[in-house]
Amino acid sequence: MPDTAAISRPNGVSRPILAGVVTALVGFTSSFAVVLTGLHAVGATPAQAASGLLTLSLTMGLACIVLAWRYRMPITAAWSTPGAALLAATGAVEGGWPAAVGAFLVASALILLTALWPALGALIARIPPSIAQAMLAGVLLPLCLAPITGLVANPWGVVPVVVTWLIFARFAPRWAVPLAFVTAAVVVAVTLVQAGAPVDPALLLPRFELTAPRFTVGALVGLALPLFIVTMASQNVPGVAIMRSFGYEVPWRPAMLVTGLGTALGAPAGGHAINLAAISAALAAAPDADPDPRRRWVAGVSTGASYLVLGGFSAAFAALVLLAPEAVIPAVAGLALFAAFGSSVQQAIDDPGERLPAVVTFLVAASGVAVLGVSAAFWALIAGLLVRTVLHTRR
């Protein structure tokens, strides 16, 4: 149990509180553009995408508070950044935005089922990591090309963003993407001032936009299933491993119940998925958050509270994306995914025996080709498993 006397002292609690604020700021500003890009791609209007960003901020904030407070661990939740990248790569699905919302609900049901039925989690664990990571890398590739194509399409807007990212990637890697976003915001502001374009104040007010779900085969197979797989394989499982590396054993079933329920509640308002934090989890769980591991749970609560505050500004962030000049925000989103892309590629081809199936998976996913209304991500998984089965049979 935590040292309540130490926590009651201001100097005993200020450090983990600050760590939680930093965790939320870095997590939000480094990937919100990816989330909005993904929601727009599957058919959300600007208002629906802004509602999704608000909903995700609130649900993952509440999940952080509930899990950290209940289990006295620095457990943090996050939106599924790989899942948002998957949405961006998938694009419009059969049935439009209502079908995408239906897919979000099915993904949430699968997450909840993982908590209640361990066999499903075991089945996901049987998917070779090289295949899962190759699928993710193929999904991320088109988004990671955006900074490069943006340098040609709008050099005056994108060059400052890329230069800022590069400088801080060298001297302060944690803040490289958030400060690249700040630079993008300055570019947007300068563009608006030069154009003399007024900003509608209504765009800055957060609000929910509810959508009745629709269930179609294409969306369920091509979106819900890949969304569930990338969320589990790229967020929840690594999130547990990262927490374990700092001496915390995350309660699996409660964590899946909380994040699955949060995803289900947020889906009608546009939230695609929340999950255990992976990379950002270290910011709240590492010794930098507090030398005493018994007090770091405060950082988890602080992270959640900070996400709730950031949710109040979600409409302003969405408006910034809407008003941005060509290629600027996609460049920020691409830069935010560079690290994830590199990690996925490395894990996909690390084992020489798994390399060929992984390459096939990657190429099919990167092709973006949809067959029978089902996205390339699903066919990439099938193709990779098929090639692996043929190559490994009787070996």
GROMACS .gro file of C-alpha atoms in nm:
model
  395
    1MET     CA    1   0.000   0.000   0.000
    2PRO     CA    2   0.117   0.355  -0.064
    3ASP     CA    3   0.277   0.565   0.207
    4THR     CA    4  -0.022   0.785   0.287
    5ALA     CA    5   0.183   1.014   0.508
    6ALA     CA    6   0.428   1.083   0.227
    7ILE     CA    7   0.150   1.132  -0.025
    8SER     CA    8  -0.022   1.383   0.201
    9ARG     CA    9   0.287   1.604   0.191
   10PRO     CA   10   0.295   1.847  -0.104
   11ASN     CA   11   0.652   1.758  -0.198
   12GLY     CA   12   0.557   1.389  -0.187
   13VAL     CA   13   0.286   1.420  -0.449
   14SER     CA   14   0.399   1.699  -0.681
   15ARG     CA   15   0.649   1.487  -0.873
   16PRO     CA   16   0.411   1.206  -0.980
   17ILE     CA   17   0.140   1.463  -1.054
   18LEU     CA   18   0.376   1.643  -1.289
   19ALA     CA   19   0.476   1.311  -1.446
   20GLY     CA   20   0.109   1.240  -1.514
   21VAL     CA   21   0.057   1.580  -1.675
   22VAL     CA   22   0.360   1.523  -1.900
   23THR     CA   23   0.235   1.174  -1.989
   24ALA     CA   24  -0.101   1.312  -2.101
   25LEU     CA   25   0.045   1.606  -2.291
   26VAL     CA   26   0.293   1.391  -2.479
   27GLY     CA   27   0.038   1.118  -2.549
   28PHE     CA   28  -0.230   1.359  -2.669
   29THR     CA   29  -0.031   1.605  -2.878
   30SER     CA   30   0.187   1.341  -3.041
   31SER     CA   31  -0.097   1.139  -3.192
   32PHE     CA   32  -0.429   1.326  -3.196
   33ALA     CA   33  -0.370   1.415  -3.562
   34VAL     CA   34  -0.349   1.043  -3.641
   35VAL     CA   35  -0.682   0.987  -3.466
   36LEU     CA   36  -0.857   1.264  -3.659
   37THR     CA   37  -0.704   1.144  -3.985
   38GLY     CA   38  -0.834   0.794  -3.924
   39LEU     CA   39  -1.185   0.904  -3.827
   40HIS     CA   40  -1.211   1.131  -4.132
   41ALA     CA   41  -1.091   0.847  -4.356
   42VAL     CA   42  -1.373   0.610  -4.255
   43GLY     CA   43  -1.639   0.870  -4.321
   44ALA     CA   44  -1.670   1.094  -4.015
   45THR     CA   45  -1.771   1.454  -4.072
   46PRO     CA   46  -1.558   1.722  -3.902
   47ALA     CA   47  -1.815   1.740  -3.620
   48GLN     CA   48  -1.821   1.362  -3.578
   49ALA     CA   49  -1.441   1.341  -3.578
   50ALA     CA   50  -1.423   1.616  -3.314
   51SER     CA   51  -1.681   1.424  -3.109
   52GLY     CA   52  -1.467   1.111  -3.140
   53LEU     CA   53  -1.160   1.295  -3.014
   54LEU     CA   54  -1.358   1.433  -2.719
   55THR     CA   55  -1.502   1.092  -2.637
   56LEU     CA   56  -1.165   0.917  -2.651
   57SER     CA   57  -1.011   1.180  -2.424
   58LEU     CA   58  -1.285   1.134  -2.165
   59THR     CA   59  -1.302   0.754  -2.173
   60MET     CA   60  -0.928   0.698  -2.154
   61GLY     CA   61  -0.902   0.962  -1.882
   62LEU     CA   62  -1.165   0.786  -1.673
   63ALA     CA   63  -1.000   0.450  -1.741
   64CYS     CA   64  -0.667   0.583  -1.610
   65ILE     CA   65  -0.828   0.715  -1.293
   66VAL     CA   66  -1.031   0.400  -1.223
   67LEU     CA   67  -0.744   0.154  -1.280
   68ALA     CA   68  -0.471   0.356  -1.109
   69TRP     CA   69  -0.688   0.443  -0.807
   70ARG     CA   70  -0.832   0.094  -0.765
   71TYR     CA   71  -0.509  -0.103  -0.801
   72ARG     CA   72  -0.261   0.157  -0.672
   73MET     CA   73  -0.044   0.120  -0.982
   74PRO     CA   74   0.053   0.379  -1.245
   75ILE     CA   75  -0.172   0.210  -1.500
   76THR     CA   76  -0.250   0.442  -1.790
   77ALA     CA   77  -0.488   0.406  -2.082
   78ALA     CA   78  -0.457   0.556  -2.429
   79TRP     CA   79  -0.644   0.566  -2.754
   80SER     CA   80  -0.537   0.305  -3.006
   81THR     CA   81  -0.292   0.495  -3.227
   82PRO     CA   82  -0.224   0.186  -3.443
   83GLY     CA   83  -0.599   0.143  -3.466
   84ALA     CA   84  -0.638   0.501  -3.588
   85ALA     CA   85  -0.366   0.439  -3.846
   86LEU     CA   86  -0.560   0.131  -3.955
   87LEU     CA   87  -0.871   0.345  -4.006
   88ALA     CA   88  -0.671   0.588  -4.218
   89ALA     CA   89  -0.535   0.305  -4.432
   90THR     CA   90  -0.874   0.131  -4.464
   91GLY     CA   91  -1.073   0.434  -4.578
   92ALA     CA   92  -1.446   0.428  -4.643
   93VAL     CA   93  -1.618   0.098  -4.567
   94GLU     CA   94  -1.943  -0.053  -4.687
   95GLY     CA   95  -2.218   0.133  -4.501
   96GLY     CA   96  -2.015   0.449  -4.441
   97TRP     CA   97  -1.964   0.609  -4.101
   98PRO     CA   98  -2.251   0.420  -3.928
   99ALA     CA   99  -2.085   0.093  -4.033
  100ALA     CA  100  -1.753   0.215  -3.892
  101VAL     CA  101  -1.928   0.287  -3.561
  102GLY     CA  102  -2.071  -0.066  -3.574
  103ALA     CA  103  -1.717  -0.198  -3.624
  104PHE     CA  104  -1.599  -0.001  -3.318
  105LEU     CA  105  -1.871  -0.168  -3.111
  106VAL     CA  106  -1.776  -0.515  -3.236
  107ALA     CA  107  -1.410  -0.446  -3.151
  108SER     CA  108  -1.517  -0.344  -2.801
  109ALA     CA  109  -1.718  -0.665  -2.766
  110LEU     CA  110  -1.411  -0.868  -2.865
  111ILE     CA  111  -1.199  -0.685  -2.606
  112LEU     CA  112  -1.461  -0.760  -2.339
  113LEU     CA  113  -1.477  -1.120  -2.455
  114THR     CA  114  -1.099  -1.143  -2.414
  115ALA     CA  115  -1.146  -1.053  -2.047
  116LEU     CA  116  -1.424  -1.305  -1.994
  117TRP     CA  117  -1.298  -1.587  -2.215
  118PRO     CA  118  -0.922  -1.647  -2.184
  119ALA     CA  119  -0.923  -1.877  -2.489
  120LEU     CA  120  -0.976  -1.577  -2.717
  121GLY     CA  121  -0.669  -1.407  -2.575
  122ALA     CA  122  -0.475  -1.728  -2.624
  123LEU     CA  123  -0.592  -1.742  -2.987
  124ILE     CA  124  -0.468  -1.387  -3.052
  125ALA     CA  125  -0.139  -1.477  -2.885
  126ARG     CA  126  -0.098  -1.761  -3.137
  127ILE     CA  127  -0.078  -1.513  -3.426
  128PRO     CA  128   0.297  -1.492  -3.492
  129PRO     CA  129   0.427  -1.151  -3.379
  130SER     CA  130   0.610  -1.115  -3.709
  131ILE     CA  131   0.280  -1.137  -3.900
  132ALA     CA  132   0.095  -0.898  -3.670
  133GLN     CA  133   0.379  -0.645  -3.678
  134ALA     CA  134   0.418  -0.674  -4.057
  135MET     CA  135   0.047  -0.601  -4.098
  136LEU     CA  136   0.083  -0.295  -3.877
  137ALA     CA  137   0.393  -0.178  -4.067
  138GLY     CA  138   0.208  -0.207  -4.397
  139VAL     CA  139  -0.081  -0.005  -4.256
  140LEU     CA  140   0.156   0.264  -4.128
  141LEU     CA  141   0.365   0.300  -4.444
  142PRO     CA  142   0.129   0.529  -4.643
  143LEU     CA  143   0.091   0.759  -4.342
  144CYS     CA  144   0.466   0.769  -4.282
  145LEU     CA  145   0.516   0.888  -4.640
  146ALA     CA  146   0.309   1.202  -4.576
  147PRO     CA  147   0.602   1.417  -4.450
  148ILE     CA  148   0.799   1.330  -4.765
  149THR     CA  149   0.521   1.400  -5.010
  150GLY     CA  150   0.427   1.709  -4.808
  151LEU     CA  151   0.773   1.858  -4.858
  152VAL     CA  152   0.694   1.865  -5.230
  153ALA     CA  153   0.327   1.964  -5.208
  154ASN     CA  154   0.368   2.247  -4.956
  155PRO     CA  155   0.734   2.308  -4.869
  156TRP     CA  156   0.675   2.640  -4.693
  157GLY     CA  157   0.431   2.476  -4.452
  158VAL     CA  158   0.596   2.138  -4.402
  159VAL     CA  159   0.969   2.227  -4.388
  160PRO     CA  160   0.940   2.413  -4.052
  161VAL     CA  161   0.751   2.115  -3.906
  162VAL     CA  162   1.009   1.860  -4.021
  163VAL     CA  163   1.305   2.075  -3.912
  164THR     CA  164   1.155   2.123  -3.565
  165TRP     CA  165   1.095   1.751  -3.532
  166LEU     CA  166   1.451   1.668  -3.641
  167ILE     CA  167   1.614   1.913  -3.400
  168PHE     CA  168   1.421   1.792  -3.099
  169ALA     CA  169   1.452   1.428  -3.201
  170ARG     CA  170   1.823   1.487  -3.141
  171PHE     CA  171   1.806   1.686  -2.816
  172ALA     CA  172   1.467   1.604  -2.657
  173PRO     CA  173   1.313   1.299  -2.829
  174ARG     CA  174   1.012   1.286  -2.599
  175TRP     CA  175   0.902   1.632  -2.713
  176ALA     CA  176   0.993   1.605  -3.082
  177VAL     CA  177   0.643   1.532  -3.211
  178PRO     CA  178   0.454   1.763  -2.969
  179LEU     CA  179   0.681   2.054  -3.064
  180ALA     CA  180   0.644   1.967  -3.432
  181PHE     CA  181   0.270   2.003  -3.374
  182VAL     CA  182   0.326   2.340  -3.205
  183THR     CA  183   0.516   2.450  -3.515
  184ALA     CA  184   0.228   2.326  -3.732
  185ALA     CA  185  -0.013   2.531  -3.519
  186VAL     CA  186   0.200   2.840  -3.579
  187VAL     CA  187   0.195   2.768  -3.953
  188VAL     CA  188  -0.184   2.740  -3.944
  189ALA     CA  189  -0.217   3.064  -3.746
  190VAL     CA  190   0.009   3.255  -3.986
  191THR     CA  191  -0.187   3.120  -4.283
  192LEU     CA  192  -0.519   3.228  -4.132
  193VAL     CA  193  -0.387   3.576  -4.051
  194GLN     CA  194  -0.249   3.621  -4.401
  195ALA     CA  195  -0.575   3.505  -4.558
  196GLY     CA  196  -0.786   3.712  -4.318
  197ALA     CA  197  -1.015   3.412  -4.275
  198PRO     CA  198  -1.245   3.432  -3.970
  199VAL     CA  199  -1.279   3.132  -3.740
  200ASP     CA  200  -1.629   3.027  -3.644
  201PRO     CA  201  -1.640   3.023  -3.260
  202ALA     CA  202  -1.882   2.731  -3.276
  203LEU     CA  203  -1.596   2.514  -3.403
  204LEU     CA  204  -1.418   2.557  -3.070
  205LEU     CA  205  -1.699   2.423  -2.851
  206PRO     CA  206  -1.674   2.051  -2.766
  207ARG     CA  207  -1.989   1.851  -2.824
  208PHE     CA  208  -2.101   1.495  -2.879
  209GLU     CA  209  -2.233   1.372  -3.213
  210LEU     CA  210  -2.409   1.037  -3.167
  211THR     CA  211  -2.444   0.792  -3.456
  212ALA     CA  212  -2.664   0.483  -3.470
  213PRO     CA  213  -2.441   0.186  -3.557
  214ARG     CA  214  -2.486  -0.024  -3.868
  215PHE     CA  215  -2.336  -0.369  -3.909
  216THR     CA  216  -2.202  -0.479  -4.248
  217VAL     CA  217  -1.987  -0.777  -4.338
  218GLY     CA  218  -1.719  -0.561  -4.500
  219ALA     CA  219  -1.684  -0.338  -4.194
  220LEU     CA  220  -1.690  -0.627  -3.948
  221VAL     CA  221  -1.430  -0.838  -4.129
  222GLY     CA  222  -1.221  -0.560  -4.280
  223LEU     CA  223  -1.226  -0.312  -3.991
  224ALA     CA  224  -1.349  -0.456  -3.660
  225LEU     CA  225  -1.130  -0.767  -3.664
  226PRO     CA  226  -0.805  -0.592  -3.771
  227LEU     CA  227  -0.879  -0.311  -3.523
  228PHE     CA  228  -0.911  -0.565  -3.244
  229ILE     CA  229  -0.592  -0.746  -3.347
  230VAL     CA  230  -0.370  -0.437  -3.377
  231THR     CA  231  -0.508  -0.297  -3.052
  232MET     CA  232  -0.431  -0.618  -2.867
  233ALA     CA  233  -0.098  -0.697  -3.033
  234SER     CA  234   0.042  -0.343  -3.052
  235GLN     CA  235  -0.102  -0.183  -2.738
  236ASN     CA  236  -0.244  -0.412  -2.472
  237VAL     CA  237   0.017  -0.690  -2.478
  238PRO     CA  238   0.319  -0.453  -2.496
  239GLY     CA  239   0.155  -0.232  -2.234
  240VAL     CA  240   0.147  -0.521  -1.988
  241ALA     CA  241   0.509  -0.607  -2.069
  242ILE     CA  242   0.627  -0.249  -2.016
  243MET     CA  243   0.450  -0.228  -1.680
  244ARG     CA  244   0.603  -0.562  -1.578
  245SER     CA  245   0.950  -0.427  -1.660
  246PHE     CA  246   0.895  -0.164  -1.388
  247GLY     CA  247   0.774  -0.420  -1.136
  248TYR     CA  248   0.396  -0.387  -1.183
  249GLU     CA  249   0.171  -0.680  -1.269
  250VAL     CA  250  -0.131  -0.534  -1.447
  251PRO     CA  251  -0.458  -0.710  -1.357
  252TRP     CA  252  -0.544  -0.836  -1.706
  253ARG     CA  253  -0.915  -0.908  -1.671
  254PRO     CA  254  -1.011  -0.580  -1.499
  255ALA     CA  255  -0.796  -0.383  -1.744
  256MET     CA  256  -0.969  -0.544  -2.044
  257LEU     CA  257  -1.310  -0.495  -1.885
  258VAL     CA  258  -1.247  -0.124  -1.822
  259THR     CA  259  -1.097  -0.051  -2.164
  260GLY     CA  260  -1.353  -0.268  -2.345
  261LEU     CA  261  -1.641  -0.098  -2.165
  262GLY     CA  262  -1.487   0.244  -2.234
  263THR     CA  263  -1.461   0.158  -2.604
  264ALA     CA  264  -1.823   0.041  -2.611
  265LEU     CA  265  -1.951   0.356  -2.439
  266GLY     CA  266  -1.749   0.582  -2.666
  267ALA     CA  267  -1.821   0.411  -2.998
  268PRO     CA  268  -2.160   0.579  -3.073
  269ALA     CA  269  -1.993   0.919  -3.021
  270GLY     CA  270  -1.706   0.833  -3.257
  271GLY     CA  271  -1.441   0.679  -3.033
  272HIS     CA  272  -1.273   0.391  -3.215
  273ALA     CA  273  -1.088   0.217  -2.926
  274ILE     CA  274  -0.906   0.273  -2.599
  275ASN     CA  275  -0.650   0.034  -2.452
  276LEU     CA  276  -0.359   0.007  -2.213
  277ALA     CA  277  -0.088   0.260  -2.291
  278ALA     CA  278   0.232   0.112  -2.430
  279ILE     CA  279   0.514   0.356  -2.506
  280SER     CA  280   0.371   0.640  -2.295
  281ALA     CA  281   0.316   0.398  -2.006
  282ALA     CA  282   0.683   0.430  -1.915
  283LEU     CA  283   0.646   0.804  -1.848
  284ALA     CA  284   0.419   0.735  -1.550
  285ALA     CA  285   0.567   0.402  -1.435
  286ALA     CA  286   0.941   0.475  -1.452
  287PRO     CA  287   1.151   0.593  -1.156
  288ASP     CA  288   1.153   0.945  -1.303
  289ALA     CA  289   0.786   0.970  -1.202
  290ASP     CA  290   0.879   0.904  -0.838
  291PRO     CA  291   1.169   0.720  -0.675
  292ASP     CA  292   0.919   0.530  -0.459
  293PRO     CA  293   0.725   0.282  -0.677
  294ARG     CA  294   0.446   0.280  -0.418
  295ARG     CA  295   0.365   0.644  -0.498
  296ARG     CA  296   0.368   0.627  -0.877
  297TRP     CA  297  -0.001   0.537  -0.892
  298VAL     CA  298  -0.061   0.910  -0.837
  299ALA     CA  299   0.091   0.966  -1.183
  300GLY     CA  300  -0.173   0.736  -1.331
  301VAL     CA  301  -0.453   0.935  -1.169
  302SER     CA  302  -0.290   1.262  -1.277
  303THR     CA  303  -0.265   1.134  -1.634
  304GLY     CA  304  -0.636   1.057  -1.636
  305ALA     CA  305  -0.731   1.396  -1.491
  306SER     CA  306  -0.512   1.569  -1.751
  307TYR     CA  307  -0.683   1.379  -2.033
  308LEU     CA  308  -1.019   1.499  -1.904
  309VAL     CA  309  -0.894   1.859  -1.918
  310LEU     CA  310  -0.749   1.811  -2.266
  311GLY     CA  311  -1.086   1.675  -2.377
  312GLY     CA  312  -1.229   2.020  -2.319
  313PHE     CA  313  -0.997   2.152  -2.591
  314SER     CA  314  -1.063   1.866  -2.833
  315ALA     CA  315  -1.283   2.078  -3.058
  316ALA     CA  316  -1.011   2.342  -3.086
  317PHE     CA  317  -0.757   2.075  -3.186
  318ALA     CA  318  -1.002   1.938  -3.442
  319ALA     CA  319  -1.064   2.288  -3.579
  320LEU     CA  320  -0.691   2.338  -3.615
  321VAL     CA  321  -0.672   2.028  -3.833
  322LEU     CA  322  -0.972   2.144  -4.036
  323LEU     CA  323  -0.823   2.488  -4.103
  324ALA     CA  324  -0.467   2.374  -4.170
  325PRO     CA  325  -0.313   2.429  -4.515
  326GLU     CA  326  -0.237   2.136  -4.741
  327ALA     CA  327  -0.007   1.859  -4.614
  328VAL     CA  328   0.083   2.022  -4.280
  329ILE     CA  329  -0.121   1.807  -4.040
  330PRO     CA  330  -0.063   1.481  -4.235
  331ALA     CA  331   0.309   1.555  -4.201
  332VAL     CA  332   0.275   1.577  -3.822
  333ALA     CA  333   0.076   1.253  -3.818
  334GLY     CA  334   0.341   1.080  -4.027
  335LEU     CA  335   0.624   1.198  -3.804
  336ALA     CA  336   0.433   1.071  -3.500
  337LEU     CA  337   0.429   0.721  -3.652
  338PHE     CA  338   0.795   0.695  -3.754
  339ALA     CA  339   0.899   0.522  -3.432
  340ALA     CA  340   0.607   0.278  -3.442
  341PHE     CA  341   0.680   0.198  -3.807
  342GLY     CA  342   1.047   0.132  -3.738
  343SER     CA  343   0.968  -0.090  -3.442
  344SER     CA  344   0.710  -0.286  -3.642
  345VAL     CA  345   0.948  -0.344  -3.933
  346GLN     CA  346   1.224  -0.458  -3.698
  347GLN     CA  347   0.998  -0.708  -3.520
  348ALA     CA  348   0.851  -0.830  -3.849
  349ILE     CA  349   1.182  -0.928  -4.008
  350ASP     CA  350   1.389  -1.002  -3.699
  351ASP     CA  351   1.353  -1.381  -3.733
  352PRO     CA  352   1.495  -1.502  -4.068
  353GLY     CA  353   1.262  -1.801  -4.063
  354GLU     CA  354   0.958  -1.573  -4.046
  355ARG     CA  355   1.085  -1.308  -4.285
  356LEU     CA  356   0.917  -1.417  -4.609
  357PRO     CA  357   0.564  -1.449  -4.464
  358ALA     CA  358   0.617  -1.112  -4.295
  359VAL     CA  359   0.723  -0.950  -4.623
  360VAL     CA  360   0.411  -1.084  -4.796
  361THR     CA  361   0.195  -0.956  -4.512
  362PHE     CA  362   0.360  -0.615  -4.526
  363LEU     CA  363   0.321  -0.578  -4.903
  364VAL     CA  364  -0.045  -0.679  -4.906
  365ALA     CA  365  -0.125  -0.440  -4.621
  366ALA     CA  366   0.070  -0.155  -4.781
  367SER     CA  367  -0.107  -0.209  -5.116
  368GLY     CA  368  -0.434  -0.080  -4.975
  369VAL     CA  369  -0.626  -0.311  -5.208
  370ALA     CA  370  -0.976  -0.402  -5.088
  371VAL     CA  371  -1.136  -0.723  -5.217
  372LEU     CA  372  -1.509  -0.800  -5.175
  373GLY     CA  373  -1.544  -0.484  -4.971
  374VAL     CA  374  -1.291  -0.611  -4.714
  375SER     CA  375  -0.984  -0.400  -4.637
  376ALA     CA  376  -0.625  -0.488  -4.723
  377ALA     CA  377  -0.534  -0.534  -4.355
  378PHE     CA  378  -0.751  -0.845  -4.328
  379TRP     CA  379  -0.621  -0.994  -4.654
  380ALA     CA  380  -0.265  -0.919  -4.541
  381LEU     CA  381  -0.320  -1.126  -4.229
  382ILE     CA  382  -0.470  -1.411  -4.431
  383ALA     CA  383  -0.193  -1.399  -4.693
  384GLY     CA  384   0.083  -1.396  -4.434
  385LEU     CA  385  -0.064  -1.688  -4.239
  386LEU     CA  386  -0.119  -1.883  -4.561
  387VAL     CA  387   0.239  -1.834  -4.680
  388ARG     CA  388   0.372  -1.920  -4.336
  389THR     CA  389   0.164  -2.240  -4.324
  390VAL     CA  390   0.289  -2.352  -4.665
  391LEU     CA  391   0.652  -2.280  -4.582
  392HIS     CA  392   0.647  -2.434  -4.235
  393THR     CA  393   0.436  -2.744  -4.299
  394ARG     CA  394   0.618  -3.059  -4.176
  395ARG     CA  395   0.928  -2.861  -4.081
   0.00000   0.00000   0.00000
